[in-house]
Coordinates of C-alpha atoms and ligand atoms in Angstrom, one line a residue:
M1 CA 141.2 9.5 -34.8
D2 CA 137.7 8.6 -33.5
Y3 CA 135.7 11.4 -35.2
K4 CA 132.5 10.6 -33.5
R5 CA 134.1 10.9 -30.1
L6 CA 135.8 14.2 -31.2
A7 CA 132.4 15.5 -32.3
E8 CA 130.9 14.6 -28.9
L9 CA 133.8 16.3 -27.1
L10 CA 133.4 19.5 -29.1
F11 CA 129.6 19.7 -29.2
P12 CA 128.4 17.8 -26.1
N13 CA 125.1 19.8 -26.1
V14 CA 124.1 19.2 -29.6
T15 CA 121.5 16.5 -29.7
Q16 CA 119.7 17.2 -32.9
T17 CA 120.9 15.7 -36.2
P18 CA 120.9 16.9 -39.8
A19 CA 117.8 14.7 -40.3
D20 CA 116.0 16.6 -37.6
M21 CA 116.9 19.8 -39.4
E22 CA 115.5 18.5 -42.7
S23 CA 112.2 17.8 -41.1
L24 CA 112.1 21.2 -39.4
Y25 CA 112.8 22.8 -42.8
P26 CA 110.8 20.8 -45.3
A27 CA 111.3 21.3 -49.0
R28 CA 109.1 24.1 -50.3
Q29 CA 106.0 23.3 -52.2
L30 CA 106.2 25.6 -55.2
P31 CA 105.2 25.4 -58.8
E32 CA 107.7 24.0 -61.3
G33 CA 110.3 26.7 -62.2
A34 CA 109.5 28.9 -59.2
K35 CA 112.7 30.5 -57.9
V36 CA 113.5 31.2 -54.3
T37 CA 115.8 34.1 -53.8
R38 CA 116.9 36.2 -51.0
F39 CA 118.6 39.4 -49.9
A40 CA 121.1 38.7 -47.2
P41 CA 122.5 42.0 -45.9
S42 CA 124.8 42.5 -43.1
P43 CA 123.1 45.3 -41.2
T44 CA 126.1 47.6 -41.2
G45 CA 124.6 50.6 -42.9
F46 CA 122.6 52.0 -45.7
V47 CA 121.4 50.4 -48.9
H48 CA 124.0 51.0 -51.5
F49 CA 123.0 51.5 -55.2
G50 CA 125.2 48.5 -55.8
G51 CA 123.1 46.6 -53.4
L52 CA 119.7 47.6 -54.9
F53 CA 121.0 46.1 -58.1
P54 CA 121.3 42.4 -57.2
T55 CA 118.3 42.8 -54.9
T56 CA 116.2 43.9 -57.9
V57 CA 117.4 40.8 -59.8
A58 CA 116.4 38.6 -56.8
E59 CA 113.0 40.3 -56.6
R60 CA 112.3 40.0 -60.3
L61 CA 113.4 36.4 -60.6
A62 CA 111.3 35.3 -57.6
H63 CA 108.2 37.2 -58.3
Q64 CA 108.3 36.7 -62.0
S65 CA 108.4 32.9 -61.5
G66 CA 105.8 32.7 -58.8
G67 CA 108.5 32.0 -56.2
V68 CA 109.6 33.5 -53.0
L69 CA 111.8 36.4 -52.0
Y70 CA 113.0 36.5 -48.5
L71 CA 115.2 38.6 -46.3
R72 CA 117.9 37.1 -44.1
I73 CA 119.8 39.3 -41.7
E74 CA 123.5 38.3 -41.7
D75 CA 124.5 39.7 -38.3
T76 CA 127.3 37.4 -37.4
D77 CA 129.8 40.1 -37.2
A78 CA 128.7 42.0 -34.1
R79 CA 131.6 44.4 -34.4
R80 CA 130.3 45.8 -37.6
E81 CA 126.6 45.9 -36.7
V82 CA 124.9 49.3 -36.7
A83 CA 121.8 49.7 -34.6
G84 CA 118.6 50.3 -36.5
A85 CA 120.3 49.4 -39.8
A86 CA 118.1 46.4 -40.5
E87 CA 114.9 48.4 -40.1
G88 CA 116.3 51.1 -42.3
L89 CA 117.3 48.7 -45.0
I90 CA 113.8 47.1 -45.1
K91 CA 112.1 50.5 -45.4
T92 CA 114.5 51.8 -48.1
L93 CA 114.1 48.6 -50.2
S94 CA 110.3 48.8 -49.9
R95 CA 110.5 52.3 -51.4
Y96 CA 112.2 50.8 -54.4
G97 CA 109.7 48.1 -55.1
I98 CA 111.4 45.3 -53.1
D99 CA 108.9 43.7 -50.8
F100 CA 109.7 40.5 -49.1
D101 CA 107.3 37.6 -48.9
E102 CA 109.1 36.1 -46.0
G103 CA 111.9 36.5 -43.6
A104 CA 112.9 39.4 -41.4
I105 CA 110.2 41.9 -42.0
L106 CA 108.8 44.9 -40.1
D107 CA 105.9 44.2 -37.8
E108 CA 103.3 46.8 -37.0
S109 CA 105.4 48.4 -34.4
G110 CA 108.2 48.9 -36.9
K111 CA 110.5 46.3 -35.3
V112 CA 112.1 43.5 -37.3
S113 CA 110.4 40.2 -36.7
D114 CA 110.1 36.9 -38.5
K115 CA 107.5 35.8 -41.0
G116 CA 107.7 32.3 -42.4
I117 CA 108.6 28.8 -41.2
Y118 CA 112.2 28.8 -42.4
G119 CA 113.5 31.0 -39.6
P120 CA 114.9 32.4 -37.5
Y121 CA 115.9 34.7 -40.3
K122 CA 118.5 36.5 -38.2
Q123 CA 121.8 34.5 -38.2
S124 CA 122.6 35.5 -34.7
L125 CA 119.6 33.5 -33.6
R126 CA 120.6 30.4 -35.5
G127 CA 123.6 29.2 -33.5
P128 CA 122.1 25.8 -32.6
V129 CA 121.3 25.1 -36.3
Y130 CA 124.9 25.7 -37.4
H131 CA 126.2 23.5 -34.6
V132 CA 124.2 20.5 -35.7
Y133 CA 126.0 20.6 -39.1
A134 CA 129.3 21.5 -37.5
K135 CA 129.0 18.4 -35.4
Q136 CA 128.2 16.3 -38.4
L137 CA 131.2 17.5 -40.3
V138 CA 133.5 16.8 -37.3
S139 CA 132.0 13.3 -36.9
E140 CA 132.7 12.6 -40.6
G141 CA 136.3 13.8 -40.3
K142 CA 135.6 16.9 -42.5
A143 CA 136.3 19.5 -39.9
Y144 CA 138.6 19.9 -36.9
P145 CA 139.2 22.2 -34.0
C146 CA 142.0 24.6 -33.9
F147 CA 143.0 25.9 -30.5
T148 CA 146.0 28.1 -31.5
E149 CA 146.0 31.8 -31.4
A150 CA 146.9 31.9 -35.1
A151 CA 143.4 30.7 -35.7
E152 CA 142.0 33.8 -34.1
L153 CA 144.3 35.8 -36.2
E154 CA 143.0 34.3 -39.3
E155 CA 139.5 35.1 -38.2
I156 CA 140.4 38.7 -38.0
L157 CA 142.3 38.6 -41.3
S158 CA 139.3 37.1 -43.0
V159 CA 138.7 37.3 -46.7
N160 CA 137.1 40.7 -46.5
K161 CA 140.0 42.2 -44.6
K162 CA 142.7 41.3 -47.1
E163 CA 142.4 44.7 -48.6
E164 CA 143.4 46.4 -45.4
I165 CA 146.7 44.4 -45.0
K166 CA 147.8 44.9 -48.6
N167 CA 151.0 46.5 -47.2
T168 CA 152.2 43.4 -45.4
D169 CA 153.9 40.6 -47.4
W170 CA 150.8 38.6 -48.2
Q171 CA 152.7 35.7 -49.8
A172 CA 154.9 35.1 -46.7
E173 CA 151.9 35.5 -44.5
A174 CA 150.0 32.9 -46.5
E175 CA 152.8 30.4 -46.4
A176 CA 153.3 30.8 -42.7
R177 CA 149.6 30.2 -42.2
R178 CA 149.6 27.2 -44.4
A179 CA 152.3 25.6 -42.3
E180 CA 150.3 26.5 -39.2
M181 CA 147.2 25.0 -40.7
L182 CA 148.9 21.7 -41.6
K183 CA 150.3 21.4 -38.1
A184 CA 146.8 22.1 -36.7
R185 CA 145.4 19.3 -38.7
E186 CA 147.6 16.9 -36.8
I187 CA 145.9 17.6 -33.5
T188 CA 145.5 14.5 -31.3
M189 CA 142.6 13.4 -29.2
D190 CA 144.7 13.9 -26.1
E191 CA 145.4 17.5 -27.0
V192 CA 141.8 18.1 -27.7
E193 CA 140.8 16.7 -24.4
K194 CA 143.3 18.8 -22.5
N195 CA 142.3 22.0 -24.2
I196 CA 138.6 21.3 -23.7
A197 CA 139.2 20.4 -20.0
A198 CA 141.1 23.7 -19.7
G199 CA 138.2 25.5 -21.2
N200 CA 140.3 26.8 -24.1
P201 CA 138.3 28.2 -27.0
F202 CA 138.7 26.8 -30.5
V203 CA 137.7 27.7 -34.0
L204 CA 136.4 25.0 -36.2
R205 CA 138.1 24.6 -39.5
I206 CA 137.1 22.6 -42.6
L207 CA 139.5 19.9 -43.6
A208 CA 140.0 21.0 -47.2
D209 CA 140.4 18.2 -49.7
G210 CA 141.1 20.5 -52.7
D211 CA 144.3 21.2 -54.6
S212 CA 144.7 24.7 -55.9
E213 CA 146.5 23.3 -58.9
R214 CA 143.3 21.6 -60.0
K215 CA 140.3 23.4 -61.5
I216 CA 136.6 23.0 -61.0
K217 CA 134.3 23.7 -63.9
F218 CA 131.5 25.9 -62.9
T219 CA 128.7 27.8 -64.7
D220 CA 127.6 31.1 -63.2
L221 CA 124.3 32.2 -64.7
V222 CA 125.6 35.7 -65.4
K223 CA 129.3 35.1 -65.9
G224 CA 128.9 31.9 -67.9
A225 CA 131.2 28.9 -67.9
M226 CA 134.4 29.3 -65.8
E227 CA 137.1 27.3 -64.2
I228 CA 138.1 28.1 -60.6
P229 CA 140.9 26.6 -58.6
E230 CA 139.8 24.1 -55.9
N231 CA 139.9 25.2 -52.4
D232 CA 142.9 23.9 -50.4
E233 CA 142.5 26.3 -47.4
D234 CA 141.2 25.0 -44.1
F235 CA 139.0 28.0 -43.7
V236 CA 137.1 28.7 -40.5
L237 CA 133.6 27.5 -40.2
L238 CA 132.9 28.5 -36.6
K239 CA 134.6 31.3 -34.8
S240 CA 135.8 30.8 -31.2
D241 CA 132.5 32.2 -29.9
G242 CA 130.7 29.5 -31.8
I243 CA 129.4 32.0 -34.4
P244 CA 129.7 30.8 -38.0
T245 CA 131.6 32.6 -40.7
Y246 CA 129.8 33.8 -43.8
H247 CA 130.9 30.7 -45.7
F248 CA 129.4 28.2 -43.3
A249 CA 126.2 30.2 -42.6
H250 CA 125.7 30.7 -46.4
A251 CA 125.7 27.0 -47.1
V252 CA 123.6 26.0 -44.1
D253 CA 121.0 28.8 -44.5
D254 CA 120.6 28.7 -48.2
H255 CA 120.2 25.0 -48.1
L256 CA 117.6 24.9 -45.3
M257 CA 115.7 28.0 -46.5
G258 CA 115.4 26.4 -49.9
T259 CA 117.2 29.1 -51.9
T260 CA 117.3 28.1 -55.6
H261 CA 119.3 31.1 -56.9
V262 CA 122.0 33.0 -55.0
I263 CA 122.3 36.4 -56.4
R264 CA 125.3 38.3 -54.9
G265 CA 128.1 40.7 -55.7
E266 CA 131.1 39.4 -57.7
E267 CA 133.3 40.1 -54.7
W268 CA 132.2 36.6 -53.5
L269 CA 133.6 34.8 -56.6
P270 CA 137.0 34.2 -55.0
S271 CA 135.2 32.4 -52.2
L272 CA 133.1 30.3 -54.5
A273 CA 135.4 27.2 -54.4
K274 CA 135.0 27.2 -50.6
H275 CA 131.2 27.3 -50.9
L276 CA 131.1 24.5 -53.5
Q277 CA 133.3 22.4 -51.2
L278 CA 131.0 23.0 -48.3
F279 CA 127.8 22.2 -50.1
R280 CA 129.5 18.9 -51.2
Y281 CA 130.7 18.1 -47.7
L282 CA 127.3 18.8 -46.2
G283 CA 125.6 16.7 -48.9
F284 CA 123.5 19.7 -50.0
K285 CA 122.4 20.5 -53.5
T286 CA 124.3 23.5 -54.7
P287 CA 122.1 26.5 -55.6
K288 CA 122.5 28.3 -58.9
Y289 CA 124.7 31.4 -58.6
L290 CA 124.5 34.8 -60.2
H291 CA 127.5 36.9 -59.5
I292 CA 126.7 40.5 -60.3
A293 CA 129.5 42.8 -61.4
Q294 CA 130.3 45.9 -59.5
I295 CA 128.7 49.2 -60.5
M296 CA 131.2 51.5 -62.0
R297 CA 131.2 55.3 -62.5
L298 CA 133.4 57.6 -64.5
D299 CA 135.8 59.8 -62.6
E300 CA 136.8 63.4 -63.5
N301 CA 139.3 62.0 -66.1
G302 CA 136.8 59.7 -67.7
N303 CA 138.3 56.5 -66.1
K304 CA 136.0 53.8 -64.8
K305 CA 136.0 53.5 -61.1
K306 CA 134.0 51.3 -58.7
L307 CA 131.0 53.2 -57.3
S308 CA 132.2 53.4 -53.7
K309 CA 130.2 54.0 -50.6
R310 CA 131.2 57.6 -50.4
D311 CA 130.4 58.5 -54.0
M312 CA 127.4 60.6 -54.8
G313 CA 124.5 58.3 -55.8
A314 CA 125.7 55.4 -53.7
N315 CA 123.4 55.8 -50.7
M316 CA 119.8 55.1 -51.7
D317 CA 118.5 57.3 -48.9
D318 CA 120.1 60.3 -50.5
Y319 CA 117.9 59.9 -53.5
T320 CA 114.9 60.9 -51.5
E321 CA 116.5 64.2 -50.5
M322 CA 117.7 64.7 -54.1
G323 CA 114.1 64.4 -55.0
Y324 CA 114.2 61.3 -57.3
C325 CA 111.0 59.4 -57.3
P326 CA 111.5 55.7 -56.7
E327 CA 109.6 54.8 -59.9
A328 CA 112.3 56.6 -61.9
V329 CA 115.2 54.9 -60.0
C330 CA 113.6 51.5 -60.5
E331 CA 113.2 52.3 -64.2
Y332 CA 116.8 53.3 -64.4
V333 CA 118.0 50.2 -62.6
M334 CA 116.0 48.1 -65.2
T335 CA 117.7 49.9 -68.1
L336 CA 121.0 48.9 -66.5
L337 CA 120.0 45.4 -65.8
N338 CA 118.7 44.2 -69.1
S339 CA 120.0 45.4 -72.4
N340 CA 116.7 45.0 -74.2
Y341 CA 114.7 46.9 -71.5
E342 CA 114.6 50.3 -73.3
E343 CA 113.3 48.7 -76.4
W344 CA 110.6 46.9 -74.5
R345 CA 109.7 50.2 -72.8
M346 CA 109.2 51.9 -76.1
Q347 CA 106.8 49.2 -77.2
N348 CA 105.1 49.2 -73.8
P349 CA 105.1 52.8 -72.6
E350 CA 102.3 52.3 -70.1
K351 CA 103.2 49.0 -68.4
S352 CA 104.8 48.7 -65.0
Y353 CA 108.5 47.6 -65.1
K354 CA 107.4 44.5 -63.3
E355 CA 105.6 43.3 -66.4
F356 CA 108.9 43.3 -68.3
P357 CA 110.1 39.7 -69.0
F358 CA 113.4 39.9 -67.1
N359 CA 116.0 37.7 -68.6
I360 CA 119.2 36.7 -66.9
K361 CA 120.9 36.2 -70.3
K362 CA 120.5 39.9 -71.1
M363 CA 122.5 41.0 -68.1
S364 CA 125.8 42.6 -68.4
V365 CA 128.7 40.4 -67.5
S366 CA 131.3 43.1 -67.1
G367 CA 129.5 45.7 -65.0
C368 CA 127.3 48.6 -65.5
L369 CA 128.1 52.2 -65.6
F370 CA 126.3 54.5 -63.2
D371 CA 125.4 57.8 -64.9
F372 CA 123.4 60.6 -63.4
A373 CA 122.7 62.1 -66.8
K374 CA 121.1 58.9 -67.9
L375 CA 119.1 58.7 -64.6
E376 CA 117.8 62.2 -65.2
D377 CA 116.8 61.4 -68.7
V378 CA 114.9 58.3 -67.6
S379 CA 113.4 60.2 -64.7
K380 CA 112.1 63.0 -66.9
N381 CA 110.3 60.4 -69.0
V382 CA 108.8 58.7 -66.0
I383 CA 107.6 61.9 -64.5
S384 CA 106.2 63.2 -67.8
K385 CA 103.9 60.2 -67.9
M386 CA 102.5 60.7 -64.4
D387 CA 99.2 62.5 -63.9
A388 CA 99.0 66.0 -62.4
D389 CA 97.5 64.8 -59.2
K390 CA 100.4 62.4 -58.6
V391 CA 103.0 65.0 -59.4
T392 CA 101.4 67.6 -57.2
D393 CA 101.2 65.3 -54.3
A394 CA 104.7 64.1 -54.7
V395 CA 106.2 67.5 -55.1
T396 CA 104.3 68.8 -52.1
A397 CA 105.3 65.8 -49.9
W398 CA 108.9 66.3 -50.9
A399 CA 108.8 70.0 -50.3
L400 CA 107.1 69.7 -46.9
E401 CA 110.1 67.5 -45.9
F402 CA 113.0 69.4 -47.5
D403 CA 111.8 72.9 -48.3
A404 CA 109.0 73.6 -45.8
P405 CA 108.0 77.2 -46.9
F406 CA 107.6 76.0 -50.5
G407 CA 105.7 72.9 -49.3
K408 CA 103.4 75.1 -47.3
L409 CA 102.6 77.2 -50.3
L410 CA 101.9 74.2 -52.4
S411 CA 99.6 72.6 -50.0
E412 CA 97.7 75.8 -49.3
N413 CA 97.3 76.3 -53.1
R414 CA 96.8 72.8 -54.2
D415 CA 94.3 73.5 -57.0
M416 CA 96.6 76.1 -58.5
A417 CA 99.6 73.7 -58.1
K418 CA 97.7 71.0 -59.8
A419 CA 96.8 73.4 -62.7
I420 CA 100.4 74.3 -63.1
F421 CA 101.6 70.7 -63.2
S422 CA 98.8 70.0 -65.7
I423 CA 100.4 72.3 -68.3
G424 CA 101.7 70.2 -71.1
R425 CA 100.8 67.0 -69.4
G426 CA 99.1 64.2 -71.2
G427 CA 99.1 63.8 -75.0
K428 CA 101.7 62.3 -77.2
K429 CA 104.5 64.7 -76.4
P430 CA 104.3 65.7 -72.7
R431 CA 106.6 68.3 -71.3
K432 CA 109.7 66.9 -69.6
D433 CA 110.7 69.7 -67.2
L434 CA 111.2 67.7 -64.1
A435 CA 113.8 65.1 -63.4
T436 CA 113.4 65.4 -59.7
W437 CA 110.9 67.0 -57.3
R438 CA 113.7 69.4 -56.5
D439 CA 113.4 70.8 -60.0
A440 CA 109.8 71.9 -59.4
K441 CA 110.7 75.2 -57.6
P442 CA 113.0 76.5 -60.3
Y443 CA 110.4 75.4 -62.9
M444 CA 107.2 76.8 -61.4
G445 CA 108.1 78.7 -58.2
F446 CA 107.6 82.0 -60.1
F447 CA 103.8 81.5 -59.8
F448 CA 104.2 82.5 -56.2
D449 CA 105.2 86.1 -55.6
E450 CA 107.6 84.8 -52.9
Y451 CA 109.7 83.2 -55.6
Y452 CA 109.0 85.5 -58.5
E453 CA 112.2 87.2 -59.5
V454 CA 113.4 88.6 -62.9
E455 CA 116.3 86.3 -63.6
S456 CA 118.0 88.3 -66.4
P457 CA 117.7 91.7 -68.1
Y458 CA 116.3 92.1 -71.6
P459 CA 119.0 91.5 -74.3
D460 CA 120.6 94.9 -75.2
K461 CA 119.7 94.5 -78.8
F462 CA 116.1 95.3 -78.2
P463 CA 115.3 99.0 -77.6
K464 CA 113.7 99.6 -74.3
E465 CA 111.1 101.7 -76.0
D466 CA 110.0 98.7 -78.0
I467 CA 109.7 96.5 -75.0
K468 CA 107.8 99.2 -73.1
S469 CA 105.4 99.7 -76.0
V470 CA 104.7 96.0 -76.4
L471 CA 104.1 95.6 -72.7
T472 CA 101.8 98.7 -72.6
E473 CA 99.8 97.6 -75.6
F474 CA 99.4 94.2 -74.2
L475 CA 98.0 95.6 -71.0
A476 CA 95.6 97.7 -72.9
T477 CA 94.1 94.8 -74.8
Y478 CA 94.6 92.0 -72.3
E479 CA 91.4 90.1 -71.6
P480 CA 91.7 86.9 -69.6
A481 CA 88.4 85.5 -71.0
D482 CA 90.0 85.4 -74.5
D483 CA 90.6 82.0 -75.8
M484 CA 94.1 81.1 -76.9
T485 CA 93.7 82.0 -80.5
V486 CA 92.3 85.5 -79.8
W487 CA 94.9 86.0 -77.1
F488 CA 97.7 85.1 -79.6
D489 CA 96.2 87.1 -82.4
K490 CA 96.4 90.2 -80.2
I491 CA 100.1 89.5 -79.5
K492 CA 100.7 89.1 -83.2
S493 CA 99.1 92.4 -84.1
I494 CA 101.1 94.1 -81.3
A495 CA 104.2 92.6 -82.8
E496 CA 103.4 93.8 -86.3
K497 CA 102.6 97.2 -85.1
N498 CA 106.0 97.5 -83.5
G499 CA 107.9 96.2 -86.5
Y500 CA 108.4 92.7 -85.2
T501 CA 107.3 90.3 -87.9
T502 CA 104.9 87.3 -87.6
D503 CA 106.2 85.9 -90.8
M504 CA 108.9 83.5 -89.6
K505 CA 109.8 82.5 -93.1
A506 CA 110.5 86.0 -94.2
Y507 CA 112.3 86.7 -91.0
K508 CA 114.6 83.7 -91.5
A509 CA 115.3 84.8 -95.0
S510 CA 116.4 88.2 -94.0
P511 CA 116.5 88.9 -90.3
E512 CA 118.2 92.2 -90.8
S513 CA 115.1 93.6 -92.5
F514 CA 113.2 93.3 -89.1
K515 CA 113.7 94.5 -85.6
G516 CA 112.7 91.0 -84.5
N517 CA 109.9 88.6 -84.7
V518 CA 106.8 87.6 -82.7
A519 CA 108.9 85.1 -80.6
D520 CA 110.9 88.1 -79.3
V521 CA 107.6 89.9 -78.4
S522 CA 106.5 86.8 -76.5
M523 CA 109.8 86.8 -74.7
F524 CA 109.2 90.4 -73.6
L525 CA 106.0 89.3 -72.0
R526 CA 107.4 86.1 -70.6
L527 CA 110.3 87.8 -68.9
A528 CA 107.8 90.3 -67.3
V529 CA 105.3 87.7 -66.2
T530 CA 107.5 84.8 -65.2
G531 CA 110.8 86.4 -64.7
K532 CA 112.3 83.8 -66.9
V533 CA 113.4 83.4 -70.5
N534 CA 112.0 79.9 -70.6
S535 CA 108.7 78.9 -69.1
P536 CA 105.7 76.7 -69.7
D537 CA 103.1 77.8 -72.2
M538 CA 102.4 81.5 -71.6
Y539 CA 98.7 81.4 -72.2
S540 CA 98.2 78.7 -69.5
V541 CA 100.6 80.6 -67.2
M542 CA 98.5 83.8 -67.5
Q543 CA 95.3 81.8 -67.0
I544 CA 96.5 80.3 -63.8
L545 CA 98.2 83.5 -62.5
G546 CA 95.0 85.5 -63.1
K547 CA 94.4 89.1 -64.4
E548 CA 95.6 90.9 -61.3
K549 CA 99.0 89.3 -61.0
V550 CA 99.7 89.4 -64.7
E551 CA 98.9 93.1 -64.9
A552 CA 100.8 93.9 -61.7
R553 CA 103.9 92.1 -62.9
I554 CA 103.8 93.8 -66.4
L555 CA 103.2 97.2 -64.8
T556 CA 106.1 96.8 -62.5
M557 CA 108.3 95.8 -65.4
I558 CA 107.2 98.9 -67.4
E559 CA 108.1 101.1 -64.5
K560 CA 111.5 99.5 -64.1
L561 CA 112.4 99.9 -67.8
Ligands
LIG601 N1 126.0 39.2 -46.1 C1 126.6 39.1 -47.4 C2 126.9 40.5 -47.8 O1 126.4 41.4 -47.3 C3 125.7 38.4 -48.3 C4 126.2 37.9 -49.6 C5 125.2 37.0 -50.2 O2 124.2 37.5 -50.8 O3 125.3 35.8 -50.0 O4 127.8 40.7 -48.7

């Protein structure tokens, strides 16, 4: 077969050569050790927690090494594309600390446009580039056209779709296709000419030189050394509309765009042999690979399951409504990504997670477990370290979007809100009441009469008379100008007077000798003033509420008793 002639027949309009491409995409001038990584989403929907994961790795590796992180839109499957998804992805990722240096980015008008000289960064705009390399492969006898309908079928039953046809006999299907494939390899120039003259579409297949009985040694930077069977499948490079498959586009783009490290989900591992073959055929240097394990979750029975698209916590956009702050989510992702992160955090409580020396070797090989309880924990810590201004602004912004009346109250009473969020903030042991902005209302809503509500009655064991008398005596002596010690001394003396001890030691030794202790007396006041059994520091609460409200609430309670 005259491969050069075949190449001309198939790609008569391609005049550029791989050498032309190399000069259009010059090697990057970066410092030694700088890594070039990318996020390469198919714009089919939202950012999944499982997608934020590899992307954070890509961001860290690039920026920690003085390299480049770029965004490439893999929109070669028009059937699956969702309008506006690319814009959404970019915005969401930016919220989670992932900002791209290059690639498809948002311009001022909010539309996706290219930044950088290695574009276009949208695969649908790169047709001519792929065709240059397709032509090269054909002219070297490494790829051939396939005009049969079965080829179309294969395109539809591509790797990703295997799942869906589980019910058919996959083995028989594979054998039939192999026979088909071997027959297709034998195509003659005559047949090609006839088909082309008739305007018949073709798919371009690689001519695989592998033997699945033989193994290739390969080292994945996360998974370590492995042996994978060679590829013996003549997989499709170009679909009949001339659009490349993921495999082909991956090799061409990551080569031309100078990617040094490909970070992607482990669902691509089964395709790796194909990719290695392609890089070899094309004469490209293979990038380093990091295949990241799927994120798991525990189901109701405690079994590990893949965190699927529909699971709670999968869609990153939901976190905003749930009220998680991005800093906390990033912090949580870091704890999952590197096993020594939490230790580092303890030693460096004030530093940004971006200062952590991220280490590929400390990544989990087998997959991380997604756990809301852990996220909440991390989040409480993160929020506890923020200053009151930041918390006030964030809670207000969240509420304005998701709980407008509450948001309005907060913004109209900003000073008061800030004073509330200042309670127990700063110092060595800050309060950890908030895991999400959504937690703010249950925590401090009682400051506003609109949300003040007595949540539970006084425990029956305390005589109503005692409670009444405590509340009444407190009112009689209450003086907002008192400092905290004087204020508390007054409560203590009210306690003693009513037979509630202030001597906690004595109380613990024989609780039956007392009606109760000073903590119970504080609870009488707390329930009246805040409506709750637990609340932030009562002295601060009363200071912020002010004399009028404190007295009014206590009076109402006395009347109710
Ligand atoms: N478009 C592919 C995906 O969304 C990209 C995989 C890769 O990072 O190479 O799965």
